[in-house]
Amino acid sequence: MSVKPTLLAISSPGGHWIQLNRLSVGLEERYRVVYAMPAGLFTSTSLGEREPTRKVYSVVDVSADDKWRLIPCALQVLYILLKERPKAILSTGAAPGAVAIWLGSFLGIRTIWVDSIANVKQISRAGKLAQKRADVFLTQWEQLSDGQAIQYKGAVL
Amino acid sequence: MIFVAVGTQFPFDRLIRAVDEWAAQHALTGMAQIAGGEYLPQTLQWERFMTTAVFNQHVQNADLIISHAGMGNIITALEHRKPIIVMNRQHALGEHRNDHQLDGLAWMGQLPGVYTATTQDELYALLARQHTLQAAPLDNDSRRQTLVDFIDQAIRASTTLSNRT
């Protein structure tokens, strides 16, 4: 039996997390998926029925209003990356995912960003940060794709 | 048969009342999930909260879903191949902490199978033509599968795919 490569799936709670899950369920057969998301909103309803079998790390949430939290968040993400040694990082946003993309890219980990389906008019702010370092950058709306740096390859809905 | 659901966080009496009154006028049956709402439906059956299994059963039994503008309900409706009308909570009416549901309505309305209403008049206009509302087509599944497969390939790909500058 071959060992599945590890994938780190990281997002904020709520819509980002729902989208991340809709993608990761399709990848769990092919990868050992390790999750990370901000705690606090960490309830049984937000995690769903599958959680008991899943490995979920909690990280500090970051927003534009409290940028200082980038430091503890980055340290936690760095710890997860060093411990789990994922082959790739997948994020649907927002800020903690962008932190993971930056750190992962410096560690030579493959990084994939899927901008939230809620961003129909322009790429999200966190997405623009992630875009500087992401290996693959995807939008879920065809009209936002430029066919090169920003690609459209489907959507969760 | 309609199923109206407002999520678990806040009540949304305005939506429940509007649908209930419409159901009374049009002799329509249905189910309402009303959370902590004060308005108790007269025509629709109702529950405050329900388990995921029961919730999914009501979605399955309904011809049309009516919901607050919440992503979870939209996903559930689309996955059960049911058309869904979403109405945003309004901050000014004390229905939510802010108006992000109004912002969300703009993109939700662009999803196949999702119809949006910001007022009771718009909701009633949609209900009046409810039999013309279409569920999301099957190729929505292929949109997701294409995306998942692309991500899988992107993980396996060598650095030649890189667009890093």
PDB file of C-alpha atoms in Angstrom:
ATOM      1  CA  MET A   1       0.000   0.000   0.000  1.00  0.00           C
ATOM      2  CA  SER A   2       1.411   3.350  -1.020  1.00  0.00           C
ATOM      3  CA  VAL A   3       1.314   6.230   1.421  1.00  0.00           C
ATOM      4  CA  LYS A   4      -0.941   9.081   0.370  1.00  0.00           C
ATOM      5  CA  PRO A   5       0.757  12.475   0.068  1.00  0.00           C
ATOM      6  CA  THR A   6      -0.360  15.044   2.632  1.00  0.00           C
ATOM      7  CA  LEU A   7      -2.415  18.080   1.637  1.00  0.00           C
ATOM      8  CA  LEU A   8      -2.911  21.003   4.023  1.00  0.00           C
ATOM      9  CA  ALA A   9      -6.368  22.556   3.518  1.00  0.00           C
ATOM     10  CA  ILE A  10      -6.682  25.891   5.309  1.00  0.00           C
ATOM     11  CA  SER A  11      -9.383  28.565   5.396  1.00  0.00           C
ATOM     12  CA  SER A  12     -11.438  30.870   7.563  1.00  0.00           C
ATOM     13  CA  PRO A  13     -14.728  29.577   8.970  1.00  0.00           C
ATOM     14  CA  GLY A  14     -18.097  30.118   7.276  1.00  0.00           C
ATOM     15  CA  GLY A  15     -18.375  30.308   3.512  1.00  0.00           C
ATOM     16  CA  HIS A  16     -14.655  29.828   2.917  1.00  0.00           C
ATOM     17  CA  TRP A  17     -14.705  26.644   4.981  1.00  0.00           C
ATOM     18  CA  ILE A  18     -17.795  25.291   3.215  1.00  0.00           C
ATOM     19  CA  GLN A  19     -16.137  25.809  -0.152  1.00  0.00           C
ATOM     20  CA  LEU A  20     -12.869  24.278   1.061  1.00  0.00           C
ATOM     21  CA  ASN A  21     -14.770  21.203   2.249  1.00  0.00           C
ATOM     22  CA  ARG A  22     -16.628  20.807  -1.022  1.00  0.00           C
ATOM     23  CA  LEU A  23     -13.246  20.648  -2.764  1.00  0.00           C
ATOM     24  CA  SER A  24     -11.353  18.582  -0.201  1.00  0.00           C
ATOM     25  CA  VAL A  25     -13.989  15.834  -0.027  1.00  0.00           C
ATOM     26  CA  GLY A  26     -13.135  15.095  -3.645  1.00  0.00           C
ATOM     27  CA  LEU A  27      -9.422  14.968  -2.763  1.00  0.00           C
ATOM     28  CA  GLU A  28      -9.576  12.834   0.392  1.00  0.00           C
ATOM     29  CA  GLU A  29      -9.365   9.619  -1.628  1.00  0.00           C
ATOM     30  CA  ARG A  30      -6.118  10.731  -3.186  1.00  0.00           C
ATOM     31  CA  TYR A  31      -4.512  12.645  -0.323  1.00  0.00           C
ATOM     32  CA  ARG A  32      -4.194  12.577   3.413  1.00  0.00           C
ATOM     33  CA  VAL A  33      -5.902  15.904   4.020  1.00  0.00           C
ATOM     34  CA  VAL A  34      -4.928  17.838   7.149  1.00  0.00           C
ATOM     35  CA  TYR A  35      -7.103  20.848   7.971  1.00  0.00           C
ATOM     36  CA  ALA A  36      -6.462  24.177   9.641  1.00  0.00           C
ATOM     37  CA  MET A  37      -8.939  26.920  10.490  1.00  0.00           C
ATOM     38  CA  PRO A  38      -9.387  29.642  13.103  1.00  0.00           C
ATOM     39  CA  ALA A  39     -10.843  28.350  16.356  1.00  0.00           C
ATOM     40  CA  GLY A  40     -13.565  30.116  18.276  1.00  0.00           C
ATOM     41  CA  LEU A  41     -16.183  29.358  15.686  1.00  0.00           C
ATOM     42  CA  PHE A  42     -15.072  25.780  16.070  1.00  0.00           C
ATOM     43  CA  THR A  43     -18.398  24.175  16.850  1.00  0.00           C
ATOM     44  CA  SER A  44     -19.815  20.809  15.999  1.00  0.00           C
ATOM     45  CA  THR A  45     -22.154  22.387  13.458  1.00  0.00           C
ATOM     46  CA  SER A  46     -19.420  24.250  11.626  1.00  0.00           C
ATOM     47  CA  LEU A  47     -17.269  21.149  11.465  1.00  0.00           C
ATOM     48  CA  GLY A  48     -19.949  18.692  10.450  1.00  0.00           C
ATOM     49  CA  GLU A  49     -20.340  14.960  10.775  1.00  0.00           C
ATOM     50  CA  ARG A  50     -17.047  13.991   9.202  1.00  0.00           C
ATOM     51  CA  GLU A  51     -14.908  15.690  11.801  1.00  0.00           C
ATOM     52  CA  PRO A  52     -14.218  12.858  14.215  1.00  0.00           C
ATOM     53  CA  THR A  53     -12.043  11.187  11.592  1.00  0.00           C
ATOM     54  CA  ARG A  54     -10.326  14.363  10.547  1.00  0.00           C
ATOM     55  CA  LYS A  55      -7.212  16.096  11.753  1.00  0.00           C
ATOM     56  CA  VAL A  56      -8.056  19.769  12.254  1.00  0.00           C
ATOM     57  CA  TYR A  57      -5.597  22.310  13.658  1.00  0.00           C
ATOM     58  CA  SER A  58      -6.855  25.596  15.000  1.00  0.00           C
ATOM     59  CA  VAL A  59      -5.021  28.811  14.193  1.00  0.00           C
ATOM     60  CA  VAL A  60      -5.413  32.443  15.204  1.00  0.00           C
ATOM     61  CA  ASP A  61      -7.707  34.381  12.890  1.00  0.00           C
ATOM     62  CA  VAL A  62      -6.420  37.502  11.168  1.00  0.00           C
ATOM     63  CA  SER A  63      -8.263  40.384   9.562  1.00  0.00           C
ATOM     64  CA  ALA A  64      -7.369  43.804   8.254  1.00  0.00           C
ATOM     65  CA  ASP A  65      -8.311  45.271  11.653  1.00  0.00           C
ATOM     66  CA  ASP A  66      -5.886  43.245  13.715  1.00  0.00           C
ATOM     67  CA  LYS A  67      -2.787  42.706  11.598  1.00  0.00           C
ATOM     68  CA  TRP A  68      -0.642  42.033  14.669  1.00  0.00           C
ATOM     69  CA  ARG A  69      -2.281  38.624  14.798  1.00  0.00           C
ATOM     70  CA  LEU A  70      -0.346  37.755  11.662  1.00  0.00           C
ATOM     71  CA  ILE A  71       2.588  36.896  13.909  1.00  0.00           C
ATOM     72  CA  PRO A  72       0.973  34.201  16.091  1.00  0.00           C
ATOM     73  CA  CYS A  73      -0.978  32.955  13.080  1.00  0.00           C
ATOM     74  CA  ALA A  74       2.225  32.641  11.035  1.00  0.00           C
ATOM     75  CA  LEU A  75       4.001  30.821  13.855  1.00  0.00           C
ATOM     76  CA  GLN A  76       1.149  28.323  14.140  1.00  0.00           C
ATOM     77  CA  VAL A  77       1.030  27.750  10.397  1.00  0.00           C
ATOM     78  CA  LEU A  78       4.815  27.319  10.331  1.00  0.00           C
ATOM     79  CA  TYR A  79       4.572  24.721  13.100  1.00  0.00           C
ATOM     80  CA  ILE A  80       1.886  22.809  11.153  1.00  0.00           C
ATOM     81  CA  LEU A  81       3.942  22.918   7.953  1.00  0.00           C
ATOM     82  CA  LEU A  82       7.092  21.647   9.685  1.00  0.00           C
ATOM     83  CA  LYS A  83       5.206  18.932  11.544  1.00  0.00           C
ATOM     84  CA  GLU A  84       3.001  17.675   8.725  1.00  0.00           C
ATOM     85  CA  ARG A  85       5.362  18.298   5.793  1.00  0.00           C
ATOM     86  CA  PRO A  86       2.508  18.625   3.269  1.00  0.00           C
ATOM     87  CA  LYS A  87       3.215  18.150  -0.414  1.00  0.00           C
ATOM     88  CA  ALA A  88       0.782  20.962  -1.157  1.00  0.00           C
ATOM     89  CA  ILE A  89      -1.354  23.689   0.438  1.00  0.00           C
ATOM     90  CA  LEU A  90      -4.895  24.448  -0.726  1.00  0.00           C
ATOM     91  CA  SER A  91      -6.783  27.525   0.453  1.00  0.00           C
ATOM     92  CA  THR A  92     -10.089  29.181  -0.386  1.00  0.00           C
ATOM     93  CA  GLY A  93      -9.214  32.224   1.768  1.00  0.00           C
ATOM     94  CA  ALA A  94      -8.978  34.378   3.597  1.00  0.00           C
ATOM     95  CA  ALA A  95      -5.996  35.814   5.546  1.00  0.00           C
ATOM     96  CA  PRO A  96      -4.769  32.614   7.317  1.00  0.00           C
ATOM     97  CA  GLY A  97      -4.747  30.902   3.935  1.00  0.00           C
ATOM     98  CA  ALA A  98      -2.679  33.707   2.443  1.00  0.00           C
ATOM     99  CA  VAL A  99      -0.221  33.343   5.351  1.00  0.00           C
ATOM    100  CA  ALA A 100       0.041  29.619   4.617  1.00  0.00           C
ATOM    101  CA  ILE A 101       0.626  30.258   0.903  1.00  0.00           C
ATOM    102  CA  TRP A 102       3.494  32.665   1.688  1.00  0.00           C
ATOM    103  CA  LEU A 103       5.196  30.413   4.210  1.00  0.00           C
ATOM    104  CA  GLY A 104       4.626  27.325   2.096  1.00  0.00           C
ATOM    105  CA  SER A 105       6.118  28.896  -0.988  1.00  0.00           C
ATOM    106  CA  PHE A 106       9.349  29.680   0.888  1.00  0.00           C
ATOM    107  CA  LEU A 107       9.496  26.083   2.098  1.00  0.00           C
ATOM    108  CA  GLY A 108       9.136  24.757  -1.447  1.00  0.00           C
ATOM    109  CA  ILE A 109       5.623  23.406  -0.868  1.00  0.00           C
ATOM    110  CA  ARG A 110       3.226  23.528  -3.812  1.00  0.00           C
ATOM    111  CA  THR A 111       0.604  26.209  -3.195  1.00  0.00           C
ATOM    112  CA  ILE A 112      -2.878  26.487  -4.683  1.00  0.00           C
ATOM    113  CA  TRP A 113      -5.347  29.309  -4.078  1.00  0.00           C
ATOM    114  CA  VAL A 114      -9.012  29.106  -5.057  1.00  0.00           C
ATOM    115  CA  ASP A 115     -10.561  32.536  -4.636  1.00  0.00           C
ATOM    116  CA  SER A 116     -13.979  32.470  -2.944  1.00  0.00           C
ATOM    117  CA  ILE A 117     -17.060  32.201  -5.144  1.00  0.00           C
ATOM    118  CA  ALA A 118     -18.283  35.313  -3.335  1.00  0.00           C
ATOM    119  CA  ASN A 119     -15.682  37.329  -5.249  1.00  0.00           C
ATOM    120  CA  VAL A 120     -17.560  37.791  -8.478  1.00  0.00           C
ATOM    121  CA  LYS A 121     -16.393  41.283  -9.433  1.00  0.00           C
ATOM    122  CA  GLN A 122     -12.756  41.216  -8.423  1.00  0.00           C
ATOM    123  CA  ILE A 123     -10.183  39.026  -6.721  1.00  0.00           C
ATOM    124  CA  SER A 124     -10.340  39.237  -2.919  1.00  0.00           C
ATOM    125  CA  ARG A 125      -7.843  41.270  -0.921  1.00  0.00           C
ATOM    126  CA  ALA A 126      -6.311  38.180   0.642  1.00  0.00           C
ATOM    127  CA  GLY A 127      -6.267  36.640  -2.827  1.00  0.00           C
ATOM    128  CA  LYS A 128      -4.198  39.512  -4.182  1.00  0.00           C
ATOM    129  CA  LEU A 129      -1.663  38.892  -1.413  1.00  0.00           C
ATOM    130  CA  ALA A 130      -1.634  35.149  -2.077  1.00  0.00           C
ATOM    131  CA  GLN A 131      -1.284  35.702  -5.814  1.00  0.00           C
ATOM    132  CA  LYS A 132       2.271  36.979  -5.387  1.00  0.00           C
ATOM    133  CA  ARG A 133       3.441  33.575  -4.124  1.00  0.00           C
ATOM    134  CA  ALA A 134       0.883  30.961  -5.194  1.00  0.00           C
ATOM    135  CA  ASP A 135       1.946  28.354  -7.757  1.00  0.00           C
ATOM    136  CA  VAL A 136      -1.596  28.057  -9.021  1.00  0.00           C
ATOM    137  CA  PHE A 137      -4.181  30.809  -8.657  1.00  0.00           C
ATOM    138  CA  LEU A 138      -7.796  30.063  -9.495  1.00  0.00           C
ATOM    139  CA  THR A 139     -10.967  32.145  -9.697  1.00  0.00           C
ATOM    140  CA  GLN A 140     -14.438  30.576  -9.711  1.00  0.00           C
ATOM    141  CA  TRP A 141     -15.807  33.095 -12.207  1.00  0.00           C
ATOM    142  CA  GLU A 142     -14.791  32.838 -15.843  1.00  0.00           C
ATOM    143  CA  GLN A 143     -14.914  36.596 -16.369  1.00  0.00           C
ATOM    144  CA  LEU A 144     -12.171  37.191 -13.781  1.00  0.00           C
ATOM    145  CA  SER A 145      -9.754  34.821 -15.477  1.00  0.00           C
ATOM    146  CA  ASP A 146      -6.940  36.185 -17.617  1.00  0.00           C
ATOM    147  CA  GLY A 147      -6.042  32.699 -18.821  1.00  0.00           C
ATOM    148  CA  GLN A 148      -2.536  32.897 -17.311  1.00  0.00           C
ATOM    149  CA  ALA A 149      -1.890  34.216 -13.818  1.00  0.00           C
ATOM    150  CA  ILE A 150      -5.574  33.898 -12.893  1.00  0.00           C
ATOM    151  CA  GLN A 151      -7.218  30.753 -14.211  1.00  0.00           C
ATOM    152  CA  TYR A 152     -10.816  29.542 -14.278  1.00  0.00           C
ATOM    153  CA  LYS A 153     -11.112  25.736 -14.058  1.00  0.00           C
ATOM    154  CA  GLY A 154     -14.589  25.304 -12.592  1.00  0.00           C
ATOM    155  CA  ALA A 155     -16.449  26.223  -9.415  1.00  0.00           C
ATOM    156  CA  VAL A 156     -17.775  24.588  -6.264  1.00  0.00           C
ATOM    157  CA  LEU A 157     -21.351  25.459  -7.273  1.00  0.00           C
TER     158      LEU A 157
ATOM    159  CA  MET B   1     -44.822  22.020  -1.319  1.00  0.00           C
ATOM    160  CA  ILE B   2     -42.353  24.645  -0.144  1.00  0.00           C
ATOM    161  CA  PHE B   3     -39.679  24.608   2.519  1.00  0.00           C
ATOM    162  CA  VAL B   4     -38.587  27.889   4.059  1.00  0.00           C
ATOM    163  CA  ALA B   5     -35.503  27.940   6.293  1.00  0.00           C
ATOM    164  CA  VAL B   6     -33.793  30.834   8.055  1.00  0.00           C
ATOM    165  CA  GLY B   7     -30.686  29.199   9.512  1.00  0.00           C
ATOM    166  CA  THR B   8     -29.860  28.749  13.161  1.00  0.00           C
ATOM    167  CA  GLN B   9     -28.221  32.039  14.133  1.00  0.00           C
ATOM    168  CA  PHE B  10     -31.055  34.569  14.047  1.00  0.00           C
ATOM    169  CA  PRO B  11     -34.825  34.655  13.512  1.00  0.00           C
ATOM    170  CA  PHE B  12     -36.139  36.139  10.270  1.00  0.00           C
ATOM    171  CA  ASP B  13     -39.814  36.822  11.018  1.00  0.00           C
ATOM    172  CA  ARG B  14     -40.295  39.063   7.963  1.00  0.00           C
ATOM    173  CA  LEU B  15     -39.514  36.191   5.601  1.00  0.00           C
ATOM    174  CA  ILE B  16     -41.479  33.571   7.539  1.00  0.00           C
ATOM    175  CA  ARG B  17     -44.554  35.814   7.761  1.00  0.00           C
ATOM    176  CA  ALA B  18     -44.402  36.732   4.074  1.00  0.00           C
ATOM    177  CA  VAL B  19     -44.214  33.116   2.950  1.00  0.00           C
ATOM    178  CA  ASP B  20     -46.845  31.990   5.463  1.00  0.00           C
ATOM    179  CA  GLU B  21     -49.317  34.665   4.314  1.00  0.00           C
ATOM    180  CA  TRP B  22     -48.657  33.815   0.695  1.00  0.00           C
ATOM    181  CA  ALA B  23     -49.228  30.137   1.440  1.00  0.00           C
ATOM    182  CA  ALA B  24     -52.569  30.998   3.116  1.00  0.00           C
ATOM    183  CA  GLN B  25     -53.723  33.013   0.105  1.00  0.00           C
ATOM    184  CA  HIS B  26     -52.689  30.336  -2.376  1.00  0.00           C
ATOM    185  CA  ALA B  27     -53.704  27.211  -0.449  1.00  0.00           C
ATOM    186  CA  LEU B  28     -50.134  25.998  -0.458  1.00  0.00           C
ATOM    187  CA  THR B  29     -48.642  23.559   2.034  1.00  0.00           C
ATOM    188  CA  GLY B  30     -45.127  23.594   3.310  1.00  0.00           C
ATOM    189  CA  MET B  31     -42.694  23.534   6.169  1.00  0.00           C
ATOM    190  CA  ALA B  32     -40.861  26.353   7.914  1.00  0.00           C
ATOM    191  CA  GLN B  33     -37.693  26.300  10.010  1.00  0.00           C
ATOM    192  CA  ILE B  34     -38.045  29.479  12.050  1.00  0.00           C
ATOM    193  CA  ALA B  35     -35.177  29.459  14.616  1.00  0.00           C
ATOM    194  CA  GLY B  36     -35.984  31.833  17.508  1.00  0.00           C
ATOM    195  CA  GLY B  37     -38.666  33.759  15.607  1.00  0.00           C
ATOM    196  CA  GLU B  38     -41.651  35.331  17.381  1.00  0.00           C
ATOM    197  CA  TYR B  39     -44.016  34.932  14.452  1.00  0.00           C
ATOM    198  CA  LEU B  40     -45.540  31.457  14.429  1.00  0.00           C
ATOM    199  CA  PRO B  41     -46.790  30.305  11.040  1.00  0.00           C
ATOM    200  CA  GLN B  42     -50.552  29.776  10.715  1.00  0.00           C
ATOM    201  CA  THR B  43     -50.605  27.878   7.438  1.00  0.00           C
ATOM    202  CA  LEU B  44     -47.177  26.320   7.176  1.00  0.00           C
ATOM    203  CA  GLN B  45     -46.049  23.608   9.533  1.00  0.00           C
ATOM    204  CA  TRP B  46     -43.026  24.712  11.499  1.00  0.00           C
ATOM    205  CA  GLU B  47     -40.085  23.711  13.676  1.00  0.00           C
ATOM    206  CA  ARG B  48     -37.580  25.993  15.323  1.00  0.00           C
ATOM    207  CA  PHE B  49     -34.515  23.849  14.652  1.00  0.00           C
ATOM    208  CA  MET B  50     -33.994  20.469  13.067  1.00  0.00           C
ATOM    209  CA  THR B  51     -31.243  17.918  12.658  1.00  0.00           C
ATOM    210  CA  THR B  52     -29.339  17.781   9.383  1.00  0.00           C
ATOM    211  CA  ALA B  53     -31.115  14.537   8.468  1.00  0.00           C
ATOM    212  CA  VAL B  54     -34.578  16.013   9.037  1.00  0.00           C
ATOM    213  CA  PHE B  55     -33.580  19.231   7.301  1.00  0.00           C
ATOM    214  CA  ASN B  56     -32.391  17.302   4.247  1.00  0.00           C
ATOM    215  CA  GLN B  57     -35.616  15.300   4.207  1.00  0.00           C
ATOM    216  CA  HIS B  58     -37.665  18.502   4.039  1.00  0.00           C
ATOM    217  CA  VAL B  59     -35.438  19.778   1.234  1.00  0.00           C
ATOM    218  CA  GLN B  60     -35.977  16.505  -0.588  1.00  0.00           C
ATOM    219  CA  ASN B  61     -39.774  16.688  -0.201  1.00  0.00           C
ATOM    220  CA  ALA B  62     -40.059  20.318  -1.323  1.00  0.00           C
ATOM    221  CA  ASP B  63     -40.513  21.607  -4.869  1.00  0.00           C
ATOM    222  CA  LEU B  64     -39.026  24.945  -3.936  1.00  0.00           C
ATOM    223  CA  ILE B  65     -36.716  26.163  -1.155  1.00  0.00           C
ATOM    224  CA  ILE B  66     -36.960  29.676   0.276  1.00  0.00           C
ATOM    225  CA  SER B  67     -34.100  30.800   2.475  1.00  0.00           C
ATOM    226  CA  HIS B  68     -32.190  33.612   4.078  1.00  0.00           C
ATOM    227  CA  ALA B  69     -29.070  34.410   2.039  1.00  0.00           C
ATOM    228  CA  GLY B  70     -26.947  31.712   3.657  1.00  0.00           C
ATOM    229  CA  MET B  71     -24.409  29.674   1.764  1.00  0.00           C
ATOM    230  CA  GLY B  72     -25.190  26.411   3.574  1.00  0.00           C
ATOM    231  CA  ASN B  73     -28.835  26.384   2.492  1.00  0.00           C
ATOM    232  CA  ILE B  74     -27.888  27.305  -1.062  1.00  0.00           C
ATOM    233  CA  ILE B  75     -25.444  24.412  -1.303  1.00  0.00           C
ATOM    234  CA  THR B  76     -27.962  21.986   0.206  1.00  0.00           C
ATOM    235  CA  ALA B  77     -30.710  23.077  -2.205  1.00  0.00           C
ATOM    236  CA  LEU B  78     -28.479  22.886  -5.271  1.00  0.00           C
ATOM    237  CA  GLU B  79     -27.171  19.475  -4.272  1.00  0.00           C
ATOM    238  CA  HIS B  80     -30.758  18.225  -3.966  1.00  0.00           C
ATOM    239  CA  ARG B  81     -31.580  19.729  -7.383  1.00  0.00           C
ATOM    240  CA  LYS B  82     -34.158  22.150  -6.013  1.00  0.00           C
ATOM    241  CA  PRO B  83     -34.586  25.766  -7.098  1.00  0.00           C
ATOM    242  CA  ILE B  84     -33.988  28.181  -4.233  1.00  0.00           C
ATOM    243  CA  ILE B  85     -35.147  31.739  -3.583  1.00  0.00           C
ATOM    244  CA  VAL B  86     -32.899  33.668  -1.219  1.00  0.00           C
ATOM    245  CA  MET B  87     -33.835  36.866   0.590  1.00  0.00           C
ATOM    246  CA  ASN B  88     -31.306  38.960   2.494  1.00  0.00           C
ATOM    247  CA  ARG B  89     -31.646  39.936   6.112  1.00  0.00           C
ATOM    248  CA  GLN B  90     -31.513  43.692   6.637  1.00  0.00           C
ATOM    249  CA  HIS B  91     -29.388  45.341   9.262  1.00  0.00           C
ATOM    250  CA  ALA B  92     -31.783  48.315   9.486  1.00  0.00           C
ATOM    251  CA  LEU B  93     -34.596  45.969  10.501  1.00  0.00           C
ATOM    252  CA  GLY B  94     -32.464  44.331  13.177  1.00  0.00           C
ATOM    253  CA  GLU B  95     -32.239  41.079  11.246  1.00  0.00           C
ATOM    254  CA  HIS B  96     -28.454  40.812  11.209  1.00  0.00           C
ATOM    255  CA  ARG B  97     -25.337  42.480  12.536  1.00  0.00           C
ATOM    256  CA  ASN B  98     -24.543  44.044   9.151  1.00  0.00           C
ATOM    257  CA  ASP B  99     -25.667  44.058   5.543  1.00  0.00           C
ATOM    258  CA  HIS B 100     -23.256  41.503   4.140  1.00  0.00           C
ATOM    259  CA  GLN B 101     -26.209  39.365   3.031  1.00  0.00           C
ATOM    260  CA  LEU B 102     -27.189  42.132   0.620  1.00  0.00           C
ATOM    261  CA  ASP B 103     -23.686  42.148  -0.868  1.00  0.00           C
ATOM    262  CA  GLY B 104     -23.872  38.374  -1.145  1.00  0.00           C
ATOM    263  CA  LEU B 105     -27.143  38.508  -3.029  1.00  0.00           C
ATOM    264  CA  ALA B 106     -25.428  40.007  -6.086  1.00  0.00           C
ATOM    265  CA  TRP B 107     -23.242  36.969  -6.713  1.00  0.00           C
ATOM    266  CA  MET B 108     -25.709  34.396  -5.422  1.00  0.00           C
ATOM    267  CA  GLY B 109     -28.166  35.547  -8.086  1.00  0.00           C
ATOM    268  CA  GLN B 110     -25.593  34.672 -10.747  1.00  0.00           C
ATOM    269  CA  LEU B 111     -25.530  31.024  -9.696  1.00  0.00           C
ATOM    270  CA  PRO B 112     -27.731  28.713 -11.739  1.00  0.00           C
ATOM    271  CA  GLY B 113     -30.784  27.590  -9.765  1.00  0.00           C
ATOM    272  CA  VAL B 114     -30.607  30.540  -7.346  1.00  0.00           C
ATOM    273  CA  TYR B 115     -33.182  33.357  -7.425  1.00  0.00           C
ATOM    274  CA  THR B 116     -32.907  36.468  -5.278  1.00  0.00           C
ATOM    275  CA  ALA B 117     -35.416  38.805  -3.650  1.00  0.00           C
ATOM    276  CA  THR B 118     -34.635  41.904  -1.585  1.00  0.00           C
ATOM    277  CA  THR B 119     -38.258  42.794  -0.788  1.00  0.00           C
ATOM    278  CA  GLN B 120     -41.563  41.043  -0.168  1.00  0.00           C
ATOM    279  CA  ASP B 121     -42.806  42.292  -3.555  1.00  0.00           C
ATOM    280  CA  GLU B 122     -39.867  40.664  -5.313  1.00  0.00           C
ATOM    281  CA  LEU B 123     -40.421  37.483  -3.315  1.00  0.00           C
ATOM    282  CA  TYR B 124     -44.092  37.378  -4.276  1.00  0.00           C
ATOM    283  CA  ALA B 125     -43.227  38.013  -7.927  1.00  0.00           C
ATOM    284  CA  LEU B 126     -40.969  34.947  -7.846  1.00  0.00           C
ATOM    285  CA  LEU B 127     -43.580  32.871  -6.011  1.00  0.00           C
ATOM    286  CA  ALA B 128     -46.182  33.855  -8.611  1.00  0.00           C
ATOM    287  CA  ARG B 129     -44.027  32.160 -11.253  1.00  0.00           C
ATOM    288  CA  GLN B 130     -42.665  29.431  -9.028  1.00  0.00           C
ATOM    289  CA  HIS B 131     -43.324  26.684 -11.571  1.00  0.00           C
ATOM    290  CA  THR B 132     -40.936  28.348 -14.003  1.00  0.00           C
ATOM    291  CA  LEU B 133     -38.044  28.388 -11.530  1.00  0.00           C
ATOM    292  CA  GLN B 134     -35.390  25.874 -12.533  1.00  0.00           C
ATOM    293  CA  ALA B 135     -33.006  23.869 -10.403  1.00  0.00           C
ATOM    294  CA  ALA B 136     -29.300  24.045 -11.198  1.00  0.00           C
ATOM    295  CA  PRO B 137     -28.443  21.850 -14.173  1.00  0.00           C
ATOM    296  CA  LEU B 138     -26.473  18.652 -13.760  1.00  0.00           C
ATOM    297  CA  ASP B 139     -23.393  20.201 -15.339  1.00  0.00           C
ATOM    298  CA  ASN B 140     -22.913  22.117 -12.097  1.00  0.00           C
ATOM    299  CA  ASP B 141     -21.512  18.875 -10.728  1.00  0.00           C
ATOM    300  CA  SER B 142     -19.076  18.708 -13.578  1.00  0.00           C
ATOM    301  CA  ARG B 143     -17.930  22.271 -12.831  1.00  0.00           C
ATOM    302  CA  ARG B 144     -16.933  21.119  -9.374  1.00  0.00           C
ATOM    303  CA  GLN B 145     -15.409  17.851 -10.544  1.00  0.00           C
ATOM    304  CA  THR B 146     -13.370  19.698 -13.177  1.00  0.00           C
ATOM    305  CA  LEU B 147     -12.066  22.021 -10.489  1.00  0.00           C
ATOM    306  CA  VAL B 148     -11.202  19.163  -8.103  1.00  0.00           C
ATOM    307  CA  ASP B 149      -9.434  17.243 -10.870  1.00  0.00           C
ATOM    308  CA  PHE B 150      -7.503  20.336 -11.904  1.00  0.00           C
ATOM    309  CA  ILE B 151      -6.358  20.891  -8.316  1.00  0.00           C
ATOM    310  CA  ASP B 152      -5.263  17.250  -8.126  1.00  0.00           C
ATOM    311  CA  GLN B 153      -3.246  17.649 -11.337  1.00  0.00           C
ATOM    312  CA  ALA B 154      -1.813  20.947 -10.106  1.00  0.00           C
ATOM    313  CA  ILE B 155      -0.571  19.296  -6.914  1.00  0.00           C
ATOM    314  CA  ARG B 156       1.109  16.532  -8.902  1.00  0.00           C
ATOM    315  CA  ALA B 157       2.518  18.815 -11.587  1.00  0.00           C
ATOM    316  CA  SER B 158       6.173  19.781 -11.714  1.00  0.00           C
ATOM    317  CA  THR B 159       7.228  23.387 -11.317  1.00  0.00           C
ATOM    318  CA  THR B 160       6.749  23.988 -15.044  1.00  0.00           C
ATOM    319  CA  LEU B 161       3.159  24.984 -14.266  1.00  0.00           C
ATOM    320  CA  SER B 162       4.369  27.657 -11.923  1.00  0.00           C
ATOM    321  CA  ASN B 163       3.260  31.207 -12.518  1.00  0.00           C
ATOM    322  CA  ARG B 164       5.323  32.525  -9.648  1.00  0.00           C
ATOM    323  CA  THR B 165       7.104  35.716 -10.584  1.00  0.00           C
TER     324      THR B 165
END
